Short mmCIF file of N, CA and C in Angstrom, two decimals:
data_model
loop_
_atom_site.label_atom_id
_atom_site.label_comp_id
_atom_site.label_asym_id
_atom_site.label_seq_id
_atom_site.Cartn_x
_atom_site.Cartn_y
_atom_site.Cartn_z
N MET A 1 2.48 -16.20 -27.04
CA MET A 1 3.15 -15.80 -28.25
C MET A 1 4.46 -16.56 -28.38
N ILE A 2 5.03 -16.52 -29.56
CA ILE A 2 6.30 -17.20 -29.80
C ILE A 2 7.40 -16.37 -29.17
N LYS A 3 8.14 -17.00 -28.26
CA LYS A 3 9.25 -16.32 -27.61
C LYS A 3 10.48 -17.17 -27.75
N LYS A 4 11.55 -16.56 -28.17
CA LYS A 4 12.81 -17.27 -28.30
C LYS A 4 13.72 -16.81 -27.18
N ILE A 5 14.18 -17.75 -26.39
CA ILE A 5 15.08 -17.44 -25.29
C ILE A 5 16.49 -17.81 -25.72
N ILE A 6 17.39 -16.87 -25.66
CA ILE A 6 18.78 -17.14 -26.01
C ILE A 6 19.57 -17.17 -24.72
N LEU A 7 20.23 -18.27 -24.47
CA LEU A 7 21.01 -18.43 -23.26
C LEU A 7 22.49 -18.30 -23.59
N ASP A 8 23.27 -17.84 -22.65
CA ASP A 8 24.69 -17.60 -22.90
C ASP A 8 25.45 -18.89 -23.19
N SER A 9 25.42 -19.84 -22.26
CA SER A 9 26.27 -21.01 -22.40
C SER A 9 25.49 -22.29 -22.69
N LYS A 10 24.19 -22.28 -22.50
CA LYS A 10 23.40 -23.49 -22.71
C LYS A 10 22.38 -23.26 -23.81
N SER A 11 22.05 -24.34 -24.49
CA SER A 11 20.97 -24.24 -25.46
C SER A 11 19.65 -24.28 -24.69
N PRO A 12 18.60 -23.70 -25.27
CA PRO A 12 17.32 -23.69 -24.56
C PRO A 12 16.74 -25.09 -24.47
N ILE A 13 15.85 -25.26 -23.54
CA ILE A 13 15.11 -26.50 -23.40
C ILE A 13 13.88 -26.37 -24.28
N LEU A 14 13.61 -27.37 -25.10
CA LEU A 14 12.46 -27.35 -25.99
C LEU A 14 11.28 -27.99 -25.29
N GLN A 15 10.20 -27.28 -25.18
CA GLN A 15 8.97 -27.83 -24.61
C GLN A 15 8.13 -28.35 -25.77
N VAL A 16 7.93 -29.66 -25.80
CA VAL A 16 7.30 -30.32 -26.93
C VAL A 16 5.96 -30.91 -26.49
N VAL A 17 4.95 -30.80 -27.37
CA VAL A 17 3.64 -31.42 -27.11
C VAL A 17 3.40 -32.48 -28.18
N PHE A 18 2.60 -33.47 -27.82
CA PHE A 18 2.30 -34.58 -28.72
C PHE A 18 0.79 -34.67 -28.91
N ASP A 19 0.38 -35.40 -29.93
CA ASP A 19 -1.04 -35.54 -30.24
C ASP A 19 -1.66 -36.58 -29.29
N THR A 20 -1.76 -36.19 -28.05
CA THR A 20 -2.32 -37.04 -27.00
C THR A 20 -3.22 -36.20 -26.11
N PRO A 21 -4.07 -36.82 -25.32
CA PRO A 21 -4.92 -36.04 -24.41
C PRO A 21 -4.18 -35.57 -23.15
N LEU A 22 -2.86 -35.68 -23.13
CA LEU A 22 -2.10 -35.24 -21.97
C LEU A 22 -2.01 -33.71 -21.97
N ARG A 23 -2.27 -33.12 -20.83
CA ARG A 23 -2.28 -31.66 -20.72
C ARG A 23 -0.96 -31.13 -20.19
N ARG A 24 0.12 -31.55 -20.81
CA ARG A 24 1.42 -31.06 -20.35
C ARG A 24 2.40 -31.01 -21.51
N ARG A 25 3.48 -30.30 -21.26
CA ARG A 25 4.58 -30.20 -22.23
C ARG A 25 5.73 -31.06 -21.72
N PHE A 26 6.48 -31.62 -22.64
CA PHE A 26 7.61 -32.47 -22.28
C PHE A 26 8.90 -31.76 -22.68
N ASP A 27 9.88 -31.78 -21.80
CA ASP A 27 11.13 -31.06 -22.01
C ASP A 27 12.16 -31.95 -22.71
N TYR A 28 12.80 -31.38 -23.73
CA TYR A 28 13.84 -32.06 -24.50
C TYR A 28 14.97 -31.08 -24.76
N LEU A 29 16.13 -31.62 -25.04
CA LEU A 29 17.26 -30.81 -25.48
C LEU A 29 17.37 -30.91 -26.99
N PRO A 30 17.89 -29.86 -27.65
CA PRO A 30 18.06 -29.95 -29.10
C PRO A 30 19.15 -30.94 -29.47
N GLU A 31 19.15 -31.35 -30.73
CA GLU A 31 20.20 -32.24 -31.24
C GLU A 31 21.54 -31.53 -31.14
N ASP A 32 22.60 -32.31 -30.92
CA ASP A 32 23.94 -31.74 -30.86
C ASP A 32 24.32 -31.14 -32.20
N GLY A 33 24.76 -29.89 -32.18
CA GLY A 33 25.25 -29.23 -33.38
C GLY A 33 24.20 -28.89 -34.42
N ALA A 34 22.95 -29.15 -34.14
CA ALA A 34 21.89 -28.87 -35.11
C ALA A 34 21.23 -27.53 -34.80
N ARG A 35 20.53 -27.03 -35.78
CA ARG A 35 19.75 -25.81 -35.60
C ARG A 35 18.67 -26.07 -34.55
N ILE A 36 18.42 -25.10 -33.70
CA ILE A 36 17.43 -25.26 -32.64
C ILE A 36 16.04 -25.01 -33.23
N ALA A 37 15.16 -25.99 -33.09
CA ALA A 37 13.81 -25.88 -33.62
C ALA A 37 13.05 -24.77 -32.90
N GLU A 38 12.32 -23.99 -33.67
CA GLU A 38 11.55 -22.88 -33.15
C GLU A 38 10.16 -23.36 -32.73
N PRO A 39 9.48 -22.61 -31.87
CA PRO A 39 8.09 -22.95 -31.55
C PRO A 39 7.24 -22.98 -32.82
N GLY A 40 6.43 -24.03 -32.94
CA GLY A 40 5.60 -24.21 -34.13
C GLY A 40 6.19 -25.16 -35.15
N GLU A 41 7.39 -25.68 -34.89
CA GLU A 41 8.01 -26.63 -35.81
C GLU A 41 7.82 -28.05 -35.30
N ARG A 42 7.72 -28.99 -36.22
CA ARG A 42 7.58 -30.41 -35.85
C ARG A 42 8.93 -31.05 -35.64
N VAL A 43 8.98 -31.97 -34.68
CA VAL A 43 10.20 -32.71 -34.36
C VAL A 43 9.84 -34.16 -34.09
N ARG A 44 10.83 -35.02 -34.21
CA ARG A 44 10.69 -36.41 -33.77
C ARG A 44 11.44 -36.54 -32.47
N ALA A 45 10.82 -37.21 -31.51
CA ALA A 45 11.45 -37.38 -30.20
C ALA A 45 11.01 -38.71 -29.61
N SER A 46 11.85 -39.24 -28.73
CA SER A 46 11.45 -40.47 -28.04
C SER A 46 10.32 -40.12 -27.08
N PHE A 47 9.31 -40.97 -27.11
CA PHE A 47 8.12 -40.74 -26.29
C PHE A 47 7.57 -42.09 -25.90
N GLY A 48 7.55 -42.36 -24.61
CA GLY A 48 7.14 -43.68 -24.16
C GLY A 48 8.18 -44.70 -24.58
N ARG A 49 7.74 -45.78 -25.21
CA ARG A 49 8.67 -46.82 -25.64
C ARG A 49 9.13 -46.66 -27.09
N GLY A 50 8.64 -45.65 -27.74
CA GLY A 50 9.01 -45.45 -29.14
C GLY A 50 9.35 -44.01 -29.42
N ARG A 51 9.20 -43.66 -30.69
CA ARG A 51 9.42 -42.27 -31.10
C ARG A 51 8.09 -41.73 -31.62
N ALA A 52 7.88 -40.44 -31.43
CA ALA A 52 6.63 -39.84 -31.86
C ALA A 52 6.91 -38.47 -32.48
N LEU A 53 5.95 -38.03 -33.25
CA LEU A 53 6.00 -36.71 -33.84
C LEU A 53 5.44 -35.72 -32.83
N GLY A 54 6.19 -34.65 -32.59
CA GLY A 54 5.75 -33.63 -31.66
C GLY A 54 5.91 -32.26 -32.28
N ILE A 55 5.36 -31.27 -31.60
CA ILE A 55 5.47 -29.87 -32.04
C ILE A 55 6.10 -29.08 -30.90
N VAL A 56 7.11 -28.31 -31.21
CA VAL A 56 7.74 -27.46 -30.20
C VAL A 56 6.74 -26.37 -29.84
N ALA A 57 6.37 -26.31 -28.55
CA ALA A 57 5.41 -25.31 -28.08
C ALA A 57 6.11 -24.05 -27.59
N ALA A 58 7.31 -24.21 -27.02
CA ALA A 58 8.02 -23.06 -26.47
C ALA A 58 9.46 -23.45 -26.18
N HIS A 59 10.27 -22.44 -25.89
CA HIS A 59 11.62 -22.63 -25.37
C HIS A 59 11.58 -22.25 -23.90
N ALA A 60 12.38 -22.93 -23.09
CA ALA A 60 12.44 -22.63 -21.67
C ALA A 60 13.89 -22.57 -21.22
N ALA A 61 14.13 -21.86 -20.15
CA ALA A 61 15.48 -21.76 -19.60
C ALA A 61 15.72 -22.87 -18.59
N GLU A 62 14.66 -23.35 -17.96
CA GLU A 62 14.80 -24.37 -16.92
C GLU A 62 13.77 -25.48 -17.11
N SER A 63 14.06 -26.60 -16.48
CA SER A 63 13.15 -27.74 -16.49
C SER A 63 12.99 -28.24 -15.07
N SER A 64 11.92 -28.97 -14.82
CA SER A 64 11.75 -29.57 -13.50
C SER A 64 12.72 -30.74 -13.31
N LEU A 65 13.28 -31.24 -14.41
CA LEU A 65 14.27 -32.32 -14.35
C LEU A 65 15.66 -31.74 -14.54
N PRO A 66 16.67 -32.38 -14.00
CA PRO A 66 18.05 -31.94 -14.29
C PRO A 66 18.36 -32.11 -15.77
N ARG A 67 19.17 -31.22 -16.32
CA ARG A 67 19.51 -31.28 -17.75
C ARG A 67 20.08 -32.64 -18.14
N ALA A 68 20.81 -33.28 -17.25
CA ALA A 68 21.43 -34.58 -17.56
C ALA A 68 20.37 -35.66 -17.81
N GLN A 69 19.18 -35.49 -17.29
CA GLN A 69 18.12 -36.49 -17.47
C GLN A 69 17.24 -36.22 -18.69
N LEU A 70 17.40 -35.08 -19.31
CA LEU A 70 16.57 -34.75 -20.46
C LEU A 70 17.06 -35.48 -21.70
N LYS A 71 16.13 -35.99 -22.48
CA LYS A 71 16.46 -36.66 -23.74
C LYS A 71 16.60 -35.61 -24.83
N LYS A 72 17.26 -36.01 -25.92
CA LYS A 72 17.46 -35.10 -27.04
C LYS A 72 16.43 -35.38 -28.13
N ILE A 73 16.13 -34.34 -28.86
CA ILE A 73 15.26 -34.48 -30.03
C ILE A 73 15.95 -35.41 -31.02
N SER A 74 15.21 -36.34 -31.62
CA SER A 74 15.79 -37.24 -32.60
C SER A 74 16.06 -36.54 -33.93
N ALA A 75 15.09 -35.75 -34.37
CA ALA A 75 15.24 -35.05 -35.65
C ALA A 75 14.26 -33.90 -35.73
N ALA A 76 14.70 -32.83 -36.34
CA ALA A 76 13.80 -31.71 -36.64
C ALA A 76 13.23 -31.95 -38.03
N ILE A 77 11.94 -31.81 -38.18
CA ILE A 77 11.31 -32.08 -39.47
C ILE A 77 11.19 -30.80 -40.29
N ASP A 78 10.81 -29.73 -39.65
CA ASP A 78 10.61 -28.46 -40.36
C ASP A 78 11.79 -27.53 -40.17
N THR A 79 11.91 -26.58 -41.09
CA THR A 79 12.95 -25.56 -40.97
C THR A 79 12.36 -24.20 -40.64
N GLN A 80 11.05 -24.14 -40.56
CA GLN A 80 10.36 -22.92 -40.14
C GLN A 80 9.03 -23.31 -39.52
N PRO A 81 8.46 -22.45 -38.68
CA PRO A 81 7.19 -22.79 -38.03
C PRO A 81 6.07 -23.02 -39.04
N LEU A 82 5.12 -23.86 -38.66
CA LEU A 82 3.98 -24.16 -39.53
C LEU A 82 2.99 -23.00 -39.59
N TRP A 83 2.95 -22.17 -38.54
CA TRP A 83 2.02 -21.06 -38.46
C TRP A 83 2.76 -19.75 -38.29
N ASP A 84 2.11 -18.66 -38.67
CA ASP A 84 2.68 -17.35 -38.37
C ASP A 84 2.47 -17.06 -36.88
N GLU A 85 3.09 -16.02 -36.39
CA GLU A 85 3.07 -15.73 -34.96
C GLU A 85 1.65 -15.49 -34.43
N THR A 86 0.82 -14.80 -35.19
CA THR A 86 -0.54 -14.50 -34.76
C THR A 86 -1.39 -15.77 -34.65
N THR A 87 -1.31 -16.62 -35.67
CA THR A 87 -2.10 -17.86 -35.66
C THR A 87 -1.63 -18.79 -34.55
N PHE A 88 -0.31 -18.89 -34.37
CA PHE A 88 0.21 -19.74 -33.30
C PHE A 88 -0.25 -19.23 -31.94
N GLY A 89 -0.21 -17.93 -31.75
CA GLY A 89 -0.71 -17.33 -30.50
C GLY A 89 -2.18 -17.62 -30.29
N LEU A 90 -2.98 -17.58 -31.36
CA LEU A 90 -4.41 -17.89 -31.26
C LEU A 90 -4.62 -19.34 -30.84
N LEU A 91 -3.84 -20.26 -31.40
CA LEU A 91 -3.97 -21.68 -31.04
C LEU A 91 -3.60 -21.91 -29.57
N LEU A 92 -2.54 -21.25 -29.11
CA LEU A 92 -2.16 -21.35 -27.69
C LEU A 92 -3.27 -20.82 -26.80
N TRP A 93 -3.83 -19.67 -27.19
CA TRP A 93 -4.93 -19.07 -26.42
C TRP A 93 -6.14 -20.00 -26.39
N ALA A 94 -6.50 -20.57 -27.55
CA ALA A 94 -7.68 -21.44 -27.63
C ALA A 94 -7.52 -22.66 -26.74
N ALA A 95 -6.34 -23.27 -26.73
CA ALA A 95 -6.12 -24.44 -25.87
C ALA A 95 -6.27 -24.06 -24.41
N ASP A 96 -5.75 -22.91 -24.05
CA ASP A 96 -5.85 -22.45 -22.66
C ASP A 96 -7.29 -22.08 -22.31
N TYR A 97 -7.94 -21.31 -23.16
CA TYR A 97 -9.29 -20.83 -22.88
C TYR A 97 -10.30 -21.98 -22.79
N TYR A 98 -10.20 -22.92 -23.69
CA TYR A 98 -11.14 -24.04 -23.72
C TYR A 98 -10.68 -25.24 -22.90
N HIS A 99 -9.56 -25.11 -22.18
CA HIS A 99 -9.04 -26.18 -21.33
C HIS A 99 -8.89 -27.49 -22.10
N HIS A 100 -8.26 -27.37 -23.28
CA HIS A 100 -8.06 -28.54 -24.13
C HIS A 100 -6.56 -28.78 -24.26
N PRO A 101 -6.13 -30.03 -24.33
CA PRO A 101 -4.69 -30.31 -24.45
C PRO A 101 -4.08 -29.61 -25.66
N LEU A 102 -2.97 -28.91 -25.43
CA LEU A 102 -2.33 -28.14 -26.48
C LEU A 102 -1.91 -29.00 -27.65
N GLY A 103 -1.42 -30.21 -27.37
CA GLY A 103 -1.01 -31.10 -28.46
C GLY A 103 -2.16 -31.42 -29.39
N GLU A 104 -3.33 -31.70 -28.85
CA GLU A 104 -4.49 -32.00 -29.68
C GLU A 104 -4.93 -30.78 -30.49
N VAL A 105 -4.83 -29.60 -29.90
CA VAL A 105 -5.21 -28.38 -30.61
C VAL A 105 -4.25 -28.13 -31.77
N LEU A 106 -2.94 -28.20 -31.52
CA LEU A 106 -1.96 -27.94 -32.58
C LEU A 106 -2.04 -28.98 -33.69
N PHE A 107 -2.15 -30.26 -33.32
CA PHE A 107 -2.23 -31.30 -34.35
C PHE A 107 -3.55 -31.24 -35.09
N GLY A 108 -4.61 -30.78 -34.43
CA GLY A 108 -5.90 -30.61 -35.10
C GLY A 108 -5.89 -29.46 -36.09
N ALA A 109 -4.92 -28.58 -35.99
CA ALA A 109 -4.84 -27.41 -36.86
C ALA A 109 -3.95 -27.64 -38.08
N ILE A 110 -3.49 -28.87 -38.29
CA ILE A 110 -2.68 -29.17 -39.47
C ILE A 110 -3.32 -30.32 -40.24
N PRO A 111 -3.11 -30.39 -41.54
CA PRO A 111 -3.68 -31.48 -42.34
C PRO A 111 -3.10 -32.84 -41.95
N LYS A 112 -3.84 -33.88 -42.25
CA LYS A 112 -3.45 -35.24 -41.88
C LYS A 112 -2.06 -35.64 -42.38
N PRO A 113 -1.67 -35.33 -43.62
CA PRO A 113 -0.31 -35.71 -44.05
C PRO A 113 0.78 -35.10 -43.16
N LEU A 114 0.57 -33.87 -42.69
CA LEU A 114 1.56 -33.26 -41.82
C LEU A 114 1.57 -33.92 -40.44
N ARG A 115 0.43 -34.43 -40.01
CA ARG A 115 0.37 -35.15 -38.73
C ARG A 115 1.14 -36.46 -38.80
N LYS A 116 1.31 -36.98 -40.01
CA LYS A 116 2.06 -38.23 -40.20
C LYS A 116 3.55 -37.98 -40.37
N GLY A 117 3.94 -36.71 -40.55
CA GLY A 117 5.36 -36.40 -40.72
C GLY A 117 5.77 -36.06 -42.13
N ASP A 118 4.80 -35.96 -43.05
CA ASP A 118 5.13 -35.58 -44.43
C ASP A 118 5.69 -34.17 -44.46
N PRO A 119 6.46 -33.83 -45.48
CA PRO A 119 7.02 -32.48 -45.57
C PRO A 119 5.92 -31.42 -45.67
N ALA A 120 6.17 -30.27 -45.10
CA ALA A 120 5.18 -29.19 -45.12
C ALA A 120 5.15 -28.52 -46.49
N ARG A 121 6.23 -28.61 -47.22
CA ARG A 121 6.29 -28.01 -48.56
C ARG A 121 6.60 -29.12 -49.57
N ARG A 122 5.99 -29.01 -50.70
CA ARG A 122 6.30 -29.97 -51.75
C ARG A 122 6.39 -29.24 -53.08
N ASP A 123 7.13 -29.83 -53.98
CA ASP A 123 7.28 -29.25 -55.30
C ASP A 123 6.11 -29.68 -56.16
N GLU A 124 5.58 -28.77 -56.96
CA GLU A 124 4.52 -29.08 -57.89
C GLU A 124 4.99 -28.77 -59.30
N ILE A 125 4.65 -29.63 -60.21
CA ILE A 125 4.96 -29.39 -61.62
C ILE A 125 3.78 -28.64 -62.22
N VAL A 126 4.08 -27.49 -62.79
CA VAL A 126 3.04 -26.66 -63.39
C VAL A 126 3.34 -26.52 -64.88
N TRP A 127 2.35 -26.82 -65.70
CA TRP A 127 2.51 -26.70 -67.15
C TRP A 127 1.84 -25.41 -67.60
N ARG A 128 2.55 -24.68 -68.44
CA ARG A 128 1.99 -23.45 -69.00
C ARG A 128 2.09 -23.51 -70.52
N LEU A 129 1.12 -22.93 -71.14
CA LEU A 129 1.10 -22.87 -72.59
C LEU A 129 1.90 -21.65 -73.03
N SER A 130 2.89 -21.86 -73.87
CA SER A 130 3.72 -20.74 -74.35
C SER A 130 2.94 -19.93 -75.38
N GLY A 131 3.50 -18.82 -75.75
CA GLY A 131 2.87 -17.98 -76.78
C GLY A 131 2.74 -18.73 -78.11
N THR A 132 3.76 -19.48 -78.46
CA THR A 132 3.74 -20.27 -79.70
C THR A 132 2.66 -21.34 -79.61
N GLY A 133 2.56 -21.98 -78.49
CA GLY A 133 1.54 -23.01 -78.29
C GLY A 133 0.14 -22.42 -78.34
N GLN A 134 -0.07 -21.25 -77.74
CA GLN A 134 -1.38 -20.59 -77.77
C GLN A 134 -1.75 -20.21 -79.19
N ALA A 135 -0.75 -19.75 -79.95
CA ALA A 135 -1.01 -19.40 -81.35
C ALA A 135 -1.40 -20.64 -82.15
N ALA A 136 -0.79 -21.78 -81.87
CA ALA A 136 -1.13 -23.02 -82.56
C ALA A 136 -2.55 -23.45 -82.19
N VAL A 137 -2.93 -23.28 -80.93
CA VAL A 137 -4.29 -23.65 -80.51
C VAL A 137 -5.30 -22.73 -81.20
N ASP A 138 -5.00 -21.43 -81.23
CA ASP A 138 -5.91 -20.46 -81.85
C ASP A 138 -6.04 -20.73 -83.35
N ALA A 139 -4.96 -21.17 -83.98
CA ALA A 139 -4.99 -21.46 -85.42
C ALA A 139 -5.65 -22.79 -85.72
N GLY A 140 -5.85 -23.60 -84.70
CA GLY A 140 -6.50 -24.90 -84.90
C GLY A 140 -5.59 -25.96 -85.42
N THR A 141 -4.28 -25.77 -85.27
CA THR A 141 -3.36 -26.79 -85.77
C THR A 141 -2.93 -27.73 -84.70
#
């Protein structure tokens, strides 16, 4: 389930997964002065020799690496999780139950544009016929 750990003096460590067949989470620190990304939100982070899109899987209090060696998230893409708590919990369970990499499961559960980093929300222009316009259509003018 989604758990948020609040630490007294330190920010939590973000455990991030990527769309790869690797069966592990990678630890990162949040951006300085930025809002801490919640589990289920997409982030950009350095990965290998470049930067990649990842999804925060959890918050942790500790890492196997010293905090000084952890890299920082480059940018948070979302301002809220992509899934509700129940759906996110189901995806975590499915990855564990079927022994499938969590990153592949989470990225498989979002549309292709979101896997590329497109915004999760977009504005749509909706046209509506006003009462005057409907009356004109009904009158045949």
